[in-house]
Amino acid sequence: MPNKKQKLKIFQTPRGTHDILPQDQKYWDRIRTVSQTLASYYGFERIDTPHLESTDLFLHTVGPTSDIVEKQMYSFKTRGGDALTLRPEGTAPIARSYIENGFLNLPQPVKLYYRGSFFRHESPQRGRYREFHQWGLELLGEESAIADAEIFQVCSLFLSELGLKDILFYVNSVGCRECRPKYRSALSGYYRSRVRGLCKDCKRRYKDNPLRLLDCKEEKCVTVKKSAPQILDHLCEACKNHFTVLLEFLDEIGVAYMLNPYLVRGLDYYSRTVFEIASTYVAASEPEVAREALPSINAENRNAGDEKKEEDEEENVVTEVPIKEEKAGKEPLALGGGGRYDYLVELLGGRPTPGVGMALGMERLAYAMKQQQVKIPASSRQKLFFVHLGELAKKKSFKIIEMLRRANIAIAESLGKDSIKSQLKLADRAASEYALILGQKEAIDGTVIIREMSSGTQETVLQEKLIEILKQKLRR
Ligand code: AMP
């Protein structure tokens, strides 16, 4: 026992992590259900890879000059001396798995989906976490633009099925091994005489990876970028054709997109198509949403200034970095991104295999659903609420609940509460369609009352007929 003078340590979630609370689970469940149903319908199979991978896997693929590798990986040496990293993204591990498990021998393309936690040592802000969740699709073994279009299609269907409005895809092509080096030298040529006016990070990017100059959000760098050569003017015929075909598909399937000739995305393994998905929804007034679910805007497009914040951070500082309030809800909210990675498998020592994929941030999706006040279809559990009255009824409760479970009919209850008023209040709060009421008389008679919550009408039915009657009612 600590003595009274000793201050008890109050434990909190580690900085940049968060609990997903019961009241938010309905959004997460919906995201999981809709993504799973759609992905399976389109032939994507679930894959789960470990949270830990060899550090080299990411160094090799994501690229040494990417933000992820430069500053965001949780890497450590095990007692046995292995260099491991908590996965910061999902595509490289899937490419590793594709090779390791001989997926090449399966009929191509191999279509996979995943979801889970990812880890990046970022400056935590609302919507930018150190442990966050993504769900994603990967399609390996198909080079043609129809594969890219399928990823856009499933992603766009998912967002509309979720009930989200005002979704916009920003699209670009970053070319291939043939045309990208030529663009890179055109870009370097353009920046050569302007490098002095750039931020500290960009001065380094100019040397290490000029394409990443286009990622910077510093005002002075954005001004310089405005007249920079555009990659679309430098694509080879094959890349131009691939991109044109993709845009034709997007027009056909009715995906709302906008060309962004300066979109390169931070990771080295992308080739040809790259895209980002944003919600442009602006709420008339921001609804009350849980603090932990309120994301910062375009969190992954960090500024150079963040590095300073990062240095200032102490692990035990719990104050949040404030978001610029005037921007909240007014700038597009980055929901996800993706692209083609035709050299990734080869880079990892596999036979050259094209691929394309995308990942959506689940925290951002849950936030957007709240922000847009999306209605979530009632789960079957919410449709029925069990209410008991009196000691005998309480004793018989489990029998009725078990009867329902065996018939696969979900029901909520609050067996610890004895007052009918408070139980009916809970049924009401859970937006239940029906309350099943078991009182002393019903317990003796072998009956149960079905009360329609909206109208308050009630009928008494025999317990042995209950399942049959409920099935009819719930089907309606
Ligand atoms: P990326 O893997 O960087 O392309 O990110 C894809 C999506 O994952 C982003 O658009 C966000 O929705 C989400 N995301 C990325 N990083 C974070 C983070 N640190 N915290 C929360 N969500 C994130």
mmCIF file with all atom_site columns, C-alpha atoms and ligand atoms in Angstrom, residues 120 122 127-129 132 134 265 300 334-337 359-361 364, ligand 1:
data_model
loop_
_atom_site.group_PDB
_atom_site.id
_atom_site.type_symbol
_atom_site.label_atom_id
_atom_site.label_alt_id
_atom_site.label_comp_id
_atom_site.label_asym_id
_atom_site.label_entity_id
_atom_site.label_seq_id
_atom_site.pdbx_PDB_ins_code
_atom_site.Cartn_x
_atom_site.Cartn_y
_atom_site.Cartn_z
_atom_site.occupancy
_atom_site.B_iso_or_equiv
_atom_site.pdbx_formal_charge
_atom_site.auth_seq_id
_atom_site.auth_comp_id
_atom_site.auth_asym_id
_atom_site.auth_atom_id
_atom_site.pdbx_PDB_model_num
ATOM   1  C CA  . ARG A 1 120 ? 4.615   6.007  -36.698 1.00 0.00 ? 120 ARG A CA  1
ATOM   2  C CA  . GLU A 1 122 ? 4.745   11.439 -35.364 1.00 0.00 ? 122 GLU A CA  1
ATOM   3  C CA  . GLY A 1 127 ? -6.292  12.767 -36.024 1.00 0.00 ? 127 GLY A CA  1
ATOM   4  C CA  . ARG A 1 128 ? -2.585  12.097 -36.113 1.00 0.00 ? 128 ARG A CA  1
ATOM   5  C CA  . TYR A 1 129 ? -1.598  9.275  -33.835 1.00 0.00 ? 129 TYR A CA  1
ATOM   6  C CA  . PHE A 1 132 ? -3.429  4.308  -35.738 1.00 0.00 ? 132 PHE A CA  1
ATOM   7  C CA  . GLN A 1 134 ? -5.843  1.383  -41.473 1.00 0.00 ? 134 GLN A CA  1
ATOM   8  C CA  . ARG A 1 265 ? 3.448   10.733 -52.029 1.00 0.00 ? 265 ARG A CA  1
ATOM   9  C CA  . GLU A 1 300 ? 0.458   13.319 -42.828 1.00 0.00 ? 300 GLU A CA  1
ATOM   10 C CA  . ALA A 1 334 ? -7.176  13.220 -45.764 1.00 0.00 ? 334 ALA A CA  1
ATOM   11 C CA  . LEU A 1 335 ? -8.857  9.834  -45.504 1.00 0.00 ? 335 LEU A CA  1
ATOM   12 C CA  . GLY A 1 336 ? -6.444  7.649  -47.391 1.00 0.00 ? 336 GLY A CA  1
ATOM   13 C CA  . GLY A 1 337 ? -4.122  7.148  -50.286 1.00 0.00 ? 337 GLY A CA  1
ATOM   14 C CA  . ALA A 1 359 ? -5.092  2.302  -47.439 1.00 0.00 ? 359 ALA A CA  1
ATOM   15 C CA  . LEU A 1 360 ? -7.712  4.274  -45.534 1.00 0.00 ? 360 LEU A CA  1
ATOM   16 C CA  . GLY A 1 361 ? -7.212  5.644  -42.022 1.00 0.00 ? 361 GLY A CA  1
ATOM   17 C CA  . ARG A 1 364 ? -10.324 9.525  -39.930 1.00 0.00 ? 364 ARG A CA  1
HETATM 18 P P1  . AMP B 2 .   ? -0.446  6.738  -45.743 1.00 0.00 ? 1   AMP B P1  1
HETATM 19 O O1  . AMP B 2 .   ? -0.147  5.307  -45.376 1.00 0.00 ? 1   AMP B O1  1
HETATM 20 O O2  . AMP B 2 .   ? 0.515   7.704  -45.156 1.00 0.00 ? 1   AMP B O2  1
HETATM 21 O O3  . AMP B 2 .   ? -0.701  6.906  -47.179 1.00 0.00 ? 1   AMP B O3  1
HETATM 22 O O4  . AMP B 2 .   ? -1.811  7.080  -45.011 1.00 0.00 ? 1   AMP B O4  1
HETATM 23 C C1  . AMP B 2 .   ? -3.054  6.648  -45.469 1.00 0.00 ? 1   AMP B C1  1
HETATM 24 C C2  . AMP B 2 .   ? -4.098  7.171  -44.523 1.00 0.00 ? 1   AMP B C2  1
HETATM 25 O O5  . AMP B 2 .   ? -3.885  6.635  -43.211 1.00 0.00 ? 1   AMP B O5  1
HETATM 26 C C3  . AMP B 2 .   ? -4.055  8.686  -44.319 1.00 0.00 ? 1   AMP B C3  1
HETATM 27 O O6  . AMP B 2 .   ? -4.779  9.371  -45.303 1.00 0.00 ? 1   AMP B O6  1
HETATM 28 C C4  . AMP B 2 .   ? -4.724  8.821  -42.969 1.00 0.00 ? 1   AMP B C4  1
HETATM 29 O O7  . AMP B 2 .   ? -6.128  8.715  -43.097 1.00 0.00 ? 1   AMP B O7  1
HETATM 30 C C5  . AMP B 2 .   ? -4.220  7.594  -42.246 1.00 0.00 ? 1   AMP B C5  1
HETATM 31 N N1  . AMP B 2 .   ? -3.027  7.933  -41.431 1.00 0.00 ? 1   AMP B N1  1
HETATM 32 C C6  . AMP B 2 .   ? -1.738  7.974  -41.810 1.00 0.00 ? 1   AMP B C6  1
HETATM 33 N N2  . AMP B 2 .   ? -0.946  8.304  -40.767 1.00 0.00 ? 1   AMP B N2  1
HETATM 34 C C7  . AMP B 2 .   ? -1.749  8.476  -39.707 1.00 0.00 ? 1   AMP B C7  1
HETATM 35 C C8  . AMP B 2 .   ? -1.536  8.818  -38.354 1.00 0.00 ? 1   AMP B C8  1
HETATM 36 N N3  . AMP B 2 .   ? -0.335  9.049  -37.868 1.00 0.00 ? 1   AMP B N3  1
HETATM 37 N N4  . AMP B 2 .   ? -2.623  8.900  -37.536 1.00 0.00 ? 1   AMP B N4  1
HETATM 38 C C9  . AMP B 2 .   ? -3.871  8.673  -38.003 1.00 0.00 ? 1   AMP B C9  1
HETATM 39 N N5  . AMP B 2 .   ? -4.125  8.326  -39.276 1.00 0.00 ? 1   AMP B N5  1
HETATM 40 C C10 . AMP B 2 .   ? -3.092  8.243  -40.127 1.00 0.00 ? 1   AMP B C10 1
#
